[in-house]
CSV table of C-alpha atoms in Angstrom, one decimal:
chain,number,residue,atom,x,y,z
A,1,MET,CA,7.5,41.6,-13.1
A,2,ASN,CA,8.5,44.0,-15.4
A,3,GLY,CA,4.5,44.8,-15.7
A,4,VAL,CA,3.9,41.2,-15.9
A,5,SER,CA,1.5,39.7,-13.8
A,6,MET,CA,2.4,35.3,-13.2
A,7,ALA,CA,0.1,33.7,-12.0
A,8,VAL,CA,1.3,30.5,-9.9
A,9,PRO,CA,-1.2,27.8,-9.0
A,10,VAL,CA,-1.6,27.3,-5.3
A,11,GLU,CA,-1.5,23.0,-4.5
A,12,ILE,CA,-2.0,23.0,-1.2
A,13,PRO,CA,-5.4,20.5,-1.3
A,14,GLY,CA,-8.6,21.5,0.5
A,15,SER,CA,-11.9,19.8,0.4
A,16,THR,CA,-12.8,22.2,-3.4
A,17,PHE,CA,-9.1,20.4,-4.5
A,18,GLU,CA,-9.4,18.5,-7.8
A,19,PRO,CA,-5.3,18.0,-9.5
A,20,VAL,CA,-8.0,15.9,-12.4
A,21,PRO,CA,-9.7,16.9,-15.2
A,22,PRO,CA,-13.3,17.6,-14.3
A,23,GLY,CA,-15.2,14.7,-15.5
A,24,TYR,CA,-12.5,11.9,-13.8
A,25,THR,CA,-14.1,8.5,-12.8
A,26,ALA,CA,-13.7,5.0,-13.8
A,27,GLY,CA,-16.8,3.8,-13.8
A,28,ALA,CA,-19.1,0.9,-12.2
A,29,LEU,CA,-18.1,-1.8,-14.1
A,30,VAL,CA,-13.6,-0.6,-13.1
A,31,GLY,CA,-14.7,0.0,-10.0
A,32,TRP,CA,-16.4,-2.9,-8.8
A,33,LEU,CA,-13.5,-5.1,-10.7
A,34,LEU,CA,-11.1,-4.3,-8.9
A,35,THR,CA,-12.1,-3.9,-6.0
A,36,GLY,CA,-13.6,-7.5,-6.1
A,37,ALA,CA,-10.7,-8.9,-7.3
A,38,ILE,CA,-8.8,-7.0,-3.9
A,39,MET,CA,-11.4,-8.1,-2.3
A,40,ALA,CA,-11.2,-12.0,-3.4
A,41,LEU,CA,-7.1,-11.8,-2.9
A,42,ALA,CA,-7.8,-10.0,0.7
A,43,GLY,CA,-10.6,-12.3,1.8
A,44,GLY,CA,-8.5,-15.5,0.9
A,45,ALA,CA,-5.3,-14.0,2.3
A,46,LEU,CA,-7.7,-13.7,5.5
A,47,VAL,CA,-8.6,-16.5,5.8
A,48,TRP,CA,-5.1,-18.3,5.6
A,49,VAL,CA,-4.3,-17.0,8.0
A,50,LEU,CA,-7.3,-17.2,10.7
A,51,LEU,CA,-6.5,-21.0,9.5
A,52,ARG,CA,-2.7,-20.1,11.0
A,53,LEU,CA,-3.9,-18.8,14.1
A,54,VAL,CA,-6.4,-21.9,14.9
A,55,ARG,CA,-3.7,-24.7,13.7
A,56,ASP,CA,-0.9,-24.0,14.5
A,57,ARG,CA,-1.5,-21.5,17.2
A,58,ASP,CA,0.9,-18.3,14.7
A,59,GLU,CA,-0.5,-15.3,15.1
A,60,VAL,CA,1.7,-13.3,13.9
A,61,PRO,CA,0.2,-12.8,9.7
A,62,VAL,CA,-3.4,-12.5,11.4
A,63,LEU,CA,-1.8,-9.0,13.1
A,64,MET,CA,-0.3,-8.5,10.0
A,65,TRP,CA,-3.5,-8.5,8.1
A,66,VAL,CA,-4.9,-6.6,10.4
A,67,GLY,CA,-2.3,-4.0,11.2
A,68,ALA,CA,-1.8,-3.4,7.1
A,69,LEU,CA,-5.8,-3.1,6.9
A,70,VAL,CA,-6.0,-0.3,10.1
A,71,ALA,CA,-3.1,1.7,8.8
A,72,VAL,CA,-5.2,2.8,5.7
A,73,VAL,CA,-6.0,5.9,7.4
A,74,ALA,CA,-2.3,7.6,7.0
A,75,GLU,CA,-3.4,6.6,3.1
A,76,PRO,CA,-4.7,10.0,3.1
A,77,MET,CA,-1.5,11.9,4.2
A,78,LEU,CA,0.4,9.6,1.8
A,79,ASP,CA,-1.5,10.1,-0.5
A,80,LEU,CA,-0.3,13.8,-0.7
A,81,LEU,CA,2.8,13.4,-0.2
A,82,CYS,CA,2.6,11.4,-3.2
A,83,HIS,CA,0.5,13.2,-5.6
A,84,ILE,CA,-2.6,10.0,-5.6
A,85,TRP,CA,-5.8,11.1,-6.8
A,86,TYR,CA,-8.8,8.7,-6.7
A,87,ALA,CA,-11.1,8.0,-8.6
A,88,PRO,CA,-14.2,10.0,-6.7
A,89,ASP,CA,-16.9,7.6,-7.9
A,90,LEU,CA,-15.1,4.0,-6.6
A,91,PRO,CA,-17.6,2.4,-4.1
A,92,LEU,CA,-17.2,2.4,-0.7
A,93,THR,CA,-15.2,5.1,0.7
A,94,ILE,CA,-13.9,4.6,4.2
A,95,VAL,CA,-11.5,7.1,4.4
A,96,SER,CA,-10.8,10.9,3.1
A,97,GLY,CA,-8.5,13.5,3.7
A,98,TRP,CA,-7.8,16.7,1.9
A,99,GLY,CA,-9.9,16.4,-0.6
A,100,ASN,CA,-9.4,13.2,-1.6
A,101,LYS,CA,-11.9,9.8,-0.9
A,102,VAL,CA,-9.6,6.9,0.1
A,103,PRO,CA,-12.0,3.5,-1.7
A,104,LEU,CA,-12.1,0.5,0.2
A,105,LEU,CA,-10.4,-1.0,-2.5
A,106,VAL,CA,-7.3,0.2,-1.2
A,107,GLY,CA,-7.3,-1.1,2.4
A,108,LEU,CA,-7.1,-4.4,1.5
A,109,ALA,CA,-4.6,-4.3,-1.0
A,110,TRP,CA,-3.2,-2.8,2.2
A,111,ALA,CA,-4.3,-5.7,3.6
A,112,PHE,CA,-2.5,-8.6,1.2
A,113,PHE,CA,-0.3,-6.5,-0.1
A,114,VAL,CA,1.5,-4.7,2.6
A,115,GLY,CA,0.2,-7.3,5.2
A,116,MET,CA,1.1,-10.9,3.7
A,117,THR,CA,3.9,-9.3,1.9
A,118,GLY,CA,5.6,-8.2,5.2
A,119,TYR,CA,4.6,-11.5,6.7
A,120,LEU,CA,6.9,-12.8,3.9
A,121,ALA,CA,9.5,-11.4,4.4
A,122,TYR,CA,9.3,-11.7,8.2
A,123,ARG,CA,9.7,-15.2,7.7
A,124,ARG,CA,12.7,-14.8,5.6
A,125,MET,CA,14.4,-12.8,7.2
A,126,VAL,CA,13.5,-15.2,10.4
A,127,ALA,CA,15.5,-17.7,8.2
A,128,GLY,CA,18.7,-15.8,7.5
A,129,MET,CA,19.0,-13.9,4.1
A,130,SER,CA,21.7,-12.6,2.8
A,131,THR,CA,21.9,-8.9,1.9
A,132,ARG,CA,21.6,-10.3,-2.2
A,133,LYS,CA,19.0,-12.4,-0.5
A,134,VAL,CA,17.3,-8.8,0.8
A,135,PHE,CA,17.4,-6.7,-2.9
A,136,GLU,CA,16.5,-9.5,-4.7
A,137,LEU,CA,13.0,-9.7,-2.4
A,138,MET,CA,12.7,-6.3,-3.3
A,139,GLY,CA,12.9,-6.3,-6.6
A,140,TRP,CA,10.1,-9.4,-7.0
A,141,TYR,CA,8.1,-6.9,-4.3
A,142,MET,CA,8.8,-4.2,-7.4
A,143,LEU,CA,7.0,-6.3,-9.9
A,144,LEU,CA,4.5,-7.3,-7.9
A,145,ASP,CA,4.0,-3.3,-7.7
A,146,VAL,CA,4.0,-2.6,-11.1
A,147,GLY,CA,1.8,-5.4,-11.9
A,148,LEU,CA,-1.7,-3.4,-9.1
A,149,GLU,CA,-0.9,-0.4,-10.5
A,150,TYR,CA,-1.0,-0.8,-14.9
A,151,PRO,CA,-4.0,-2.3,-14.7
A,152,ALA,CA,-5.8,0.6,-12.0
A,153,ILE,CA,-3.7,3.1,-13.3
A,154,ALA,CA,-5.2,2.0,-17.3
A,155,GLY,CA,-8.9,2.1,-15.4
A,156,HIS,CA,-8.9,5.6,-13.6
A,157,ALA,CA,-9.1,3.6,-10.3
A,158,TRP,CA,-6.5,6.9,-9.1
A,159,THR,CA,-3.3,8.4,-11.1
A,160,TYR,CA,-0.5,10.8,-10.2
A,161,TYR,CA,-0.9,14.2,-10.5
A,162,SER,CA,1.8,16.8,-11.2
A,163,ALA,CA,5.6,16.6,-12.4
A,164,GLN,CA,6.9,13.2,-11.6
A,165,PRO,CA,10.3,11.4,-12.5
A,166,PHE,CA,10.5,8.5,-13.8
A,167,GLU,CA,7.7,8.8,-15.3
A,168,LEU,CA,6.5,6.0,-17.6
A,169,VAL,CA,2.8,5.3,-18.8
A,170,GLY,CA,1.2,7.6,-16.5
A,171,PHE,CA,3.5,5.4,-13.4
A,172,PRO,CA,6.2,7.2,-11.4
A,173,LEU,CA,8.8,4.1,-11.2
A,174,TRP,CA,9.8,5.3,-8.1
A,175,MET,CA,6.9,4.7,-6.4
A,176,THR,CA,8.1,0.1,-7.0
A,177,TRP,CA,11.1,1.6,-4.5
A,178,ILE,CA,8.8,3.1,-1.8
A,179,ASN,CA,6.7,1.2,-2.0
A,180,ALA,CA,8.8,-2.1,-1.5
A,181,THR,CA,10.7,-0.9,0.5
A,182,GLY,CA,7.7,0.1,2.9
A,183,MET,CA,7.1,-4.3,2.8
A,184,LEU,CA,9.8,-4.4,3.6
A,185,LEU,CA,10.1,-2.6,6.5
A,186,GLY,CA,7.6,-4.3,7.8
A,187,GLY,CA,8.1,-7.5,8.0
A,188,PHE,CA,12.0,-6.1,9.1
A,189,GLY,CA,9.3,-4.8,12.3
A,190,VAL,CA,8.0,-7.8,13.3
A,191,TRP,CA,11.7,-9.4,12.8
A,192,ILE,CA,12.5,-7.0,15.5
A,193,LEU,CA,9.6,-7.0,17.8
A,194,ALA,CA,7.9,-10.3,18.0
A,195,PRO,CA,10.7,-12.6,19.9
A,196,ARG,CA,10.4,-10.1,21.9
A,197,VAL,CA,7.0,-9.5,23.2
A,198,THR,CA,5.3,-11.8,25.3
A,199,GLY,CA,1.3,-12.1,26.1
A,200,ALA,CA,-0.1,-9.2,25.7
A,201,TRP,CA,2.5,-7.6,24.2
A,202,ARG,CA,2.4,-9.5,21.8
A,203,LEU,CA,-0.6,-7.7,20.2
A,204,THR,CA,2.3,-4.6,19.6
A,205,VAL,CA,3.0,-6.4,16.4
A,206,VAL,CA,0.2,-5.0,15.0
A,207,PHE,CA,2.0,-1.6,15.2
A,208,ALA,CA,4.4,-2.9,12.7
A,209,PRO,CA,3.0,-3.1,8.4
A,210,GLY,CA,2.1,0.8,8.9
A,211,ALA,CA,5.3,1.9,11.0
């Protein structure tokens, strides 16, 4: 325009797309500390859901744990939509897309944070919840999300790139609403589905956390 060439950066991720400065890494110490912490949480939850299955014949918790873990296959697409980028040196990549490598710790975080919070929401809904109680639980889930995000961002495990609204010290607070809503919706899906399916159809509960 007016003889001036205006270069507009194209943000269409591909195999060579890196929206972070060169050399953005977490380092082995941070990577394995975060992975170990999430492994402990997800592993403890797995032991508990298996005990529920064997002792109480309650298959819903283990189905939600597994379903949330498997749902991480959608993570690259969600990261593209929300502008999230993982440090490429995080250990044990389990899925990748658009040049973004999703590490094991994210899959295990899905199993614990999405699967187990979804199960808690489901149990609360079965017991009966008022609208106020739903929003109170959502508030706690938002705080839980903050507790996960800030240590990871501070350790350069992942970052939110581009212009993000409501950003506070590197973390866009609107993501707490998105993540907490997903946790509640997982429980709501099971609340709708579980009483209506029996036998082998009970296995369809596994799809609720990722829906």
